[in-house]
Short mmCIF file of C-alpha atoms in Angstrom, two decimals:
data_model
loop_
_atom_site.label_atom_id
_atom_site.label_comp_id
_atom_site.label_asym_id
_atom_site.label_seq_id
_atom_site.Cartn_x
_atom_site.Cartn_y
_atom_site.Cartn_z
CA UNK A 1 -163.11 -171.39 -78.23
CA UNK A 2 -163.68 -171.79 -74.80
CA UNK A 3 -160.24 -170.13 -73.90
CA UNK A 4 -160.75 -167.47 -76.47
CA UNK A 5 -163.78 -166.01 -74.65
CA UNK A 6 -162.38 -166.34 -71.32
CA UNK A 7 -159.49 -164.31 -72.48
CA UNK A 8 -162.00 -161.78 -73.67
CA UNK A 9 -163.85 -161.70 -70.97
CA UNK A 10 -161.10 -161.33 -68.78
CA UNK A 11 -159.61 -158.31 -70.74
CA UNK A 12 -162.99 -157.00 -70.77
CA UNK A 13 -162.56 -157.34 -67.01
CA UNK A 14 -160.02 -155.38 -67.14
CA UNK A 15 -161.49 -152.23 -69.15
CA UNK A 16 -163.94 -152.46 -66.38
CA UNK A 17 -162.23 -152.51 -63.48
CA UNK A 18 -159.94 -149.23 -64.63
CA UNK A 19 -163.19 -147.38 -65.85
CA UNK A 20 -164.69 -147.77 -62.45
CA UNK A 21 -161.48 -147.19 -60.81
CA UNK A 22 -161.51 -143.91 -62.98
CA UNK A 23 -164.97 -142.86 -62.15
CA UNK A 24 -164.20 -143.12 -58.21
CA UNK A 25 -161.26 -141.35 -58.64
CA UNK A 26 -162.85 -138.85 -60.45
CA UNK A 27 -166.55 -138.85 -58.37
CA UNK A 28 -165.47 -140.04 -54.59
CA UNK A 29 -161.85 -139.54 -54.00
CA UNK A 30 -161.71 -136.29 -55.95
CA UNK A 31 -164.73 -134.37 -54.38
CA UNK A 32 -163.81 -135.95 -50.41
CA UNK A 33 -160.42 -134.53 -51.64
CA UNK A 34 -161.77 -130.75 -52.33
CA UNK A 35 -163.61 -130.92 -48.92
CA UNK A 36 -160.46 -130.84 -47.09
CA UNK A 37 -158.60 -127.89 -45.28
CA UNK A 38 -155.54 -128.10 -47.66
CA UNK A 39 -155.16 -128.38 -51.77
CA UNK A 40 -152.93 -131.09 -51.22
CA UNK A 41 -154.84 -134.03 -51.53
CA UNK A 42 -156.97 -132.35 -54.39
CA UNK A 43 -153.61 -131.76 -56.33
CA UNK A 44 -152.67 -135.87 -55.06
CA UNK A 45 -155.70 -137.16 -56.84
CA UNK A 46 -155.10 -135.02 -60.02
CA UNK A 47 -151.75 -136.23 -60.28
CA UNK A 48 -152.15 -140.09 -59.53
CA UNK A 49 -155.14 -140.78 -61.29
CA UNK A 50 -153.45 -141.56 -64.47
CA UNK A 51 -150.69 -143.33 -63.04
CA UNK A 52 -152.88 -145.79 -61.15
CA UNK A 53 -155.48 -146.76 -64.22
CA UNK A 54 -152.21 -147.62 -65.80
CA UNK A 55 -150.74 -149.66 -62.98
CA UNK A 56 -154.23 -151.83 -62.95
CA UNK A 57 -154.09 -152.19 -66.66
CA UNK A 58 -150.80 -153.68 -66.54
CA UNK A 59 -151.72 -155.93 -64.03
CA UNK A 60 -154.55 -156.83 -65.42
CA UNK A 61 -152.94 -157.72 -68.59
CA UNK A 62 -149.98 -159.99 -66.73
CA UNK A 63 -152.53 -162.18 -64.66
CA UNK A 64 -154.25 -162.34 -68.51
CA UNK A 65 -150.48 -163.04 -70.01
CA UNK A 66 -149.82 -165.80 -67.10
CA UNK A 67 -153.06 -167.64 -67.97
CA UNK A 68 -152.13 -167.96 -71.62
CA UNK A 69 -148.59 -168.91 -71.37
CA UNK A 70 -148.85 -171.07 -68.87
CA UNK A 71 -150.62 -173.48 -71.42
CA UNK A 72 -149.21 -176.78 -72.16
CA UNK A 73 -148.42 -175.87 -75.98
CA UNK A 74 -146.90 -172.21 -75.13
CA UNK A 75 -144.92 -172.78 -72.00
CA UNK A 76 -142.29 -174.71 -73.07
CA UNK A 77 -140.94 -171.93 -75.22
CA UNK A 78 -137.96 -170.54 -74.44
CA UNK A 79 -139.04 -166.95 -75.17
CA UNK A 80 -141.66 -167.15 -72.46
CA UNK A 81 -139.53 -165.92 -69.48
CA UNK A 82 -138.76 -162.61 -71.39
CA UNK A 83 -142.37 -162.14 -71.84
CA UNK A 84 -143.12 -162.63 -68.40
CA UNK A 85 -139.80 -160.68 -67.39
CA UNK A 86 -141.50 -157.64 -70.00
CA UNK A 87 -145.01 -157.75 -68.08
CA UNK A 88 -142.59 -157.19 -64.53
CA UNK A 89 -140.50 -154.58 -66.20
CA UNK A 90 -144.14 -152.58 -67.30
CA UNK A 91 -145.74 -153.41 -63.69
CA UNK A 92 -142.23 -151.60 -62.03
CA UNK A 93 -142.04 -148.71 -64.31
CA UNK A 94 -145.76 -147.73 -63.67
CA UNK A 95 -145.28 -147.80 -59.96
CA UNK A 96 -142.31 -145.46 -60.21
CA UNK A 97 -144.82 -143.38 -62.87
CA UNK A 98 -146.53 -143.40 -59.55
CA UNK A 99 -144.45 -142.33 -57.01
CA UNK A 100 -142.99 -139.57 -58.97
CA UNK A 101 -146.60 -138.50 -59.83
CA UNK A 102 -147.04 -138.06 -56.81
CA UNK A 103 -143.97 -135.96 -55.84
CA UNK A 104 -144.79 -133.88 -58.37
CA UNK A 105 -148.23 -133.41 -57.33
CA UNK A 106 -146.48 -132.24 -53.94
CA UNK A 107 -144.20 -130.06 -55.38
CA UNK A 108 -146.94 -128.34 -57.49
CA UNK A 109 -149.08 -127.76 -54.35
CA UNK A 110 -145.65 -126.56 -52.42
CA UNK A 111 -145.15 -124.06 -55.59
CA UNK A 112 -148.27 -122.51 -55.52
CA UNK A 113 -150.01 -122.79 -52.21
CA UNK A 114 -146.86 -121.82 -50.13
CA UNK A 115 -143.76 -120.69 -52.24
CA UNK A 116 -144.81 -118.33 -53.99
CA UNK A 117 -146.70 -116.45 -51.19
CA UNK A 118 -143.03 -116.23 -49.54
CA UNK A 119 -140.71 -113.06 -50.15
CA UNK A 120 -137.37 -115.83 -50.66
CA UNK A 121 -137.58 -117.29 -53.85
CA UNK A 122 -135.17 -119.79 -52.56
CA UNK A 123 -137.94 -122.47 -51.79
CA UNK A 124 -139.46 -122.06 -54.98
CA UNK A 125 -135.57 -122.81 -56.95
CA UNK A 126 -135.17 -125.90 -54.22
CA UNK A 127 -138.71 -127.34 -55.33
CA UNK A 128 -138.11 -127.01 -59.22
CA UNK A 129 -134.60 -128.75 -58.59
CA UNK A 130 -136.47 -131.42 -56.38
CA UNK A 131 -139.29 -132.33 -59.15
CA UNK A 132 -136.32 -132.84 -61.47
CA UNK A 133 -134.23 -134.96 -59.36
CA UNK A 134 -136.80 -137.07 -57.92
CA UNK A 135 -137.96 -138.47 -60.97
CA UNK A 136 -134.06 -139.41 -62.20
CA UNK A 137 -133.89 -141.24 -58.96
CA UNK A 138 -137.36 -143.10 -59.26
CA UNK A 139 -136.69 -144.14 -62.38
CA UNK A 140 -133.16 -145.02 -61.96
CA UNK A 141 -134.44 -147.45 -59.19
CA UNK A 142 -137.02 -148.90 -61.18
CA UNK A 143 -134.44 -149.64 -64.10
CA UNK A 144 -132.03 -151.33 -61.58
CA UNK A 145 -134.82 -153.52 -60.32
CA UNK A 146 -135.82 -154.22 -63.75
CA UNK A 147 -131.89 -155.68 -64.87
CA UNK A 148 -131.76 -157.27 -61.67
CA UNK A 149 -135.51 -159.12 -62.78
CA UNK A 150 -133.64 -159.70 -65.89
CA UNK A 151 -130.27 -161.49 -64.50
CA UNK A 152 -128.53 -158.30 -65.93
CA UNK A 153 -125.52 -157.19 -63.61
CA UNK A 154 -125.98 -153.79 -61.73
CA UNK A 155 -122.80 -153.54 -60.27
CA UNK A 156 -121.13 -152.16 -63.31
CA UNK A 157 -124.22 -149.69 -63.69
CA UNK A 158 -124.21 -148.77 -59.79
CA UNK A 159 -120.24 -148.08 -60.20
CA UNK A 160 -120.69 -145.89 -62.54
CA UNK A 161 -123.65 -144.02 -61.35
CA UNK A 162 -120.79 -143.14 -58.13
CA UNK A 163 -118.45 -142.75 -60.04
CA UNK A 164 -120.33 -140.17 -61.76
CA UNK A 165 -122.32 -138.48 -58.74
CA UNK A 166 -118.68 -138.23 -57.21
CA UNK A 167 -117.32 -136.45 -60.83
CA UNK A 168 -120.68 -133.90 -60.26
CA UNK A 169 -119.87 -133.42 -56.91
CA UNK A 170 -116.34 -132.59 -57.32
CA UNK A 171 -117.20 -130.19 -60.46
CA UNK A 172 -120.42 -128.09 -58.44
CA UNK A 173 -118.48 -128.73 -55.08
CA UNK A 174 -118.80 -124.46 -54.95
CA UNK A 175 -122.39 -124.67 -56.25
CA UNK A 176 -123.44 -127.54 -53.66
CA UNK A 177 -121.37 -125.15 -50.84
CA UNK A 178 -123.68 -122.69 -51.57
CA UNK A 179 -126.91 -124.54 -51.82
CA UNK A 180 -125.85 -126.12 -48.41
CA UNK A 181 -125.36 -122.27 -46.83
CA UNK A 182 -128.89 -121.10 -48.71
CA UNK A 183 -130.78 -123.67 -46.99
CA UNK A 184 -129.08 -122.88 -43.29
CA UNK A 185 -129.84 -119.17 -44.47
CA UNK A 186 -133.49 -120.45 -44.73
CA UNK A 187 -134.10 -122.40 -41.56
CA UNK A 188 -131.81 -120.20 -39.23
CA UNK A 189 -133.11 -117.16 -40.69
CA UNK A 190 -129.87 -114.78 -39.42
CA UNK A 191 -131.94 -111.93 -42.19
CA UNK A 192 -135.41 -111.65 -43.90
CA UNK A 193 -136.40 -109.83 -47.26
CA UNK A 194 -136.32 -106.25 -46.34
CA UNK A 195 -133.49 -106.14 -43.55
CA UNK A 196 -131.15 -103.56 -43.40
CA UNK A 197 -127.52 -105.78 -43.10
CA UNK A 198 -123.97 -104.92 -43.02
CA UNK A 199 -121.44 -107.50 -44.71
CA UNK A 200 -118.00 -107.94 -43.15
CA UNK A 201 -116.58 -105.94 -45.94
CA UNK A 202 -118.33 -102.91 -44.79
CA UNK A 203 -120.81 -102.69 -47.38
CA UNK A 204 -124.36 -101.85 -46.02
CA UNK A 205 -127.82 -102.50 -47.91
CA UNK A 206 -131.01 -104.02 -47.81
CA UNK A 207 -131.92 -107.56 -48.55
CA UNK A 208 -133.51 -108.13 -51.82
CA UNK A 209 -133.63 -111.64 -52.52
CA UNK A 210 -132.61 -114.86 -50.60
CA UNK A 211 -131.66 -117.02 -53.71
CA UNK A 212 -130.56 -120.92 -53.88
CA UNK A 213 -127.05 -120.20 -54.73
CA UNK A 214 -126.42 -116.51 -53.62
CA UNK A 215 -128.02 -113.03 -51.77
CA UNK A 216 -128.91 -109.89 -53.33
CA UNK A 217 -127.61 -106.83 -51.46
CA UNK A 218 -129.64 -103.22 -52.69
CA UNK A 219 -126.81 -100.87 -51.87
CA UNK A 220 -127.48 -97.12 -51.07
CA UNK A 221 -125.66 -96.61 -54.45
CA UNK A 222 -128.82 -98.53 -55.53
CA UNK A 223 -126.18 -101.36 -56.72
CA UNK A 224 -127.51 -104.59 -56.65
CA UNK A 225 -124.56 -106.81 -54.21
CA UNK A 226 -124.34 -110.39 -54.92
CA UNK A 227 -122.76 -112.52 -52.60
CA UNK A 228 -122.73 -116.37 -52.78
CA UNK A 229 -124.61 -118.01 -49.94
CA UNK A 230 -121.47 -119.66 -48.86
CA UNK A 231 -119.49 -116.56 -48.31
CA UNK A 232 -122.28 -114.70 -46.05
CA UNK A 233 -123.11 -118.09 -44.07
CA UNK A 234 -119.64 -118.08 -42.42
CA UNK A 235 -118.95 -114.17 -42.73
CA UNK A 236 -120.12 -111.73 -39.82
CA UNK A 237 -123.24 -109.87 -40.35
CA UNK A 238 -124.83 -106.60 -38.65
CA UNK A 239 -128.82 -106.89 -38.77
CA UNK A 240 -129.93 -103.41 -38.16
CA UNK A 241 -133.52 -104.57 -38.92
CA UNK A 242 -133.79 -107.62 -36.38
CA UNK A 243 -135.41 -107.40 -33.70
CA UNK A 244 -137.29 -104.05 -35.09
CA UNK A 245 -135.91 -100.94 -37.34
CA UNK A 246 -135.25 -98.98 -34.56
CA UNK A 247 -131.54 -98.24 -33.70
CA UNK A 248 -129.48 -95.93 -31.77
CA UNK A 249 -126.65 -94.51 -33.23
CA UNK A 250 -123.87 -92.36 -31.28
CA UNK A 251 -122.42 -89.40 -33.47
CA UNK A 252 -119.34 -87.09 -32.29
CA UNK A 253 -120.53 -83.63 -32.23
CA UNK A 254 -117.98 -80.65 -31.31
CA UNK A 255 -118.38 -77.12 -30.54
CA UNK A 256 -116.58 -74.00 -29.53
CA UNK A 257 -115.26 -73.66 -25.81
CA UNK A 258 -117.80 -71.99 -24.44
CA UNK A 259 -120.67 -72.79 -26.07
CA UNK A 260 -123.63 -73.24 -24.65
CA UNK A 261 -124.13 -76.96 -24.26
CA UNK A 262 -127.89 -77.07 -23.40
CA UNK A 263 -128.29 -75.11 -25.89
CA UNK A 264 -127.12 -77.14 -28.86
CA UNK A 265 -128.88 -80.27 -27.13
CA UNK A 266 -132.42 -78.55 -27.81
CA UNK A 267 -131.14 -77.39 -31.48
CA UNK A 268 -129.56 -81.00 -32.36
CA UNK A 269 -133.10 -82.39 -30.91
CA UNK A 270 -135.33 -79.86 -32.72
CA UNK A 271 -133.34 -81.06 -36.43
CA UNK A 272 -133.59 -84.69 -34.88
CA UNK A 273 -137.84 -84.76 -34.77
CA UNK A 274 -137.99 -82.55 -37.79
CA UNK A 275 -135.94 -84.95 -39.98
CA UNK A 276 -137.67 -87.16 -42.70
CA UNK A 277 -135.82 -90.17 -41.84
CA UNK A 278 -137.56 -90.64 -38.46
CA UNK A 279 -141.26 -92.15 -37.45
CA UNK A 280 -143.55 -89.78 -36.07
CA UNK A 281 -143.09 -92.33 -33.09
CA UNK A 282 -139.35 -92.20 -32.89
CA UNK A 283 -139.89 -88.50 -33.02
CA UNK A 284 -141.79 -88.41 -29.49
CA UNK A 285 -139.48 -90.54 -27.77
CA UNK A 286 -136.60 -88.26 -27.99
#
């Protein structure tokens, strides 16, 4: 009877130290979190609260689980290590709950505190792709621990996971090429959302969108140009809108022998400042 209410008490133990742990997530950590400069830690507490009530239960219940079968009547089973092994397998999986909790909680800030105040929708395509493959490889490392904990061999699992990134690779090796270029586009920045380019081709446009696998070209067909990222990484591009709009351009003009060349200066300069296509400011300067 004695070891009866122990156990209760301890569980009860238990119930109490998650509720508090709960109610200081929710009343401290939570509130110090929305005083801050950034929504980051406010969207870190939202997102691992959950997860860490649940990693305290579970440990909780295996210190309870190692009291009881390490009795004298129970511990000579031979079940008992896969019990024990079970407990370690729950304790594993809730940390990597955890972790990818909170890389989601960091991509959910990213999404809606900085990507989608951007013109590129290229960090907002990276971000989705990273909230999926982060939690495949948390919890692919936390099933690997768990067979190892379990004297399971990995090697055969860990051969095949290669062997299969390696099949992936080979099969989006264009898609990965272009991924690669996007995020060089990114950080290098060689054109912005707006910029007038020209593509080696000759083709001439205005960006539109900087995606994760290709560029959008607004053509002054008004034909939307879509080249892979790949393609216009290592091609050579004309800017006409870095540093600043402004451009000079040289035209050919002929006119009869004898003309009167100061003359058709002033005229070409009068139908120069009185064209729509120039600033008021590009106007004065000629």
């Amino acid at each position: 009877r004695q070891r009866q209410m122990c156990i209760r008490d301890s569980f009860l133990g238990v119930i109490i130290v998650c509720y508090i742990t709960r109610w200081i997530w929710r009343n401290i950590f939570s509130k110090i979190a929305q005083k801050t400069p950034t929504k980051l830690d406010v969207k870190l507490v939202e997102y691992t609260e959950k997860p860490v009530i649940l990693l305290l239960f579970f440990i909780g219940i295996r210190i309870i689980a190692e009291r009881i079968l390490s009795l004298p009547e129970i511990s000579s089973l031979k079940f008992i290590p896969y019990i024990k092994n079970s407990f370690y397998a729950l304790i594993v999986l809730s940390i990597a709950f955890l972790v990818s909790s909170f890389a989601e909680g960091f991509a959910i800030w990213y999404l809606e505190e900085i990507a989608y105040k951007t013109k590129t929708k290229m960090d907002e395509e990276f971000m989705r792709l990273f909230r999926r493959l982060s939690k495949i490889v948390i919890f692919f490392i936390a099933i690997t621990i768990i067979l190892d904990k379990f004297n399971q061999p990995i090697t055969s699992l860990l051969g095949a996971a290669g062997i299969a990134s390696l099949a992936v690779a080979f099969a989006a090796q264009e898609t990965l090429s272009n991924m690669i270029a996007g995020f060089v586009i990114m950080i290098d920045k060689p054109f912005r959302i707006g910029d007038r380019i020209e593509l080696s081709s000759g083709e001439i446009g205005d960006v539109v969108e900087i995606g994760l696998r290709s560029t959008k070209i607004l053509s002054f067909d008004n034909n939307v140009i879509v080249v892979p990222n790949a393609e216009i990484a290592k091609a050579k591009i004309v800017n006409y809108g870095y540093p600043e709009p402004k451009m000079k351009l040289r035209l050919t003009v002929g006119v009869a022998y004898g003309t009167d060349l100061e003359k058709v200066k002033r005229i070409i300069l009068d139908i120069c400042k009185n064209c729509l296509l120039y600033t008021s400011d590009a106007a004065d300067e000629l």
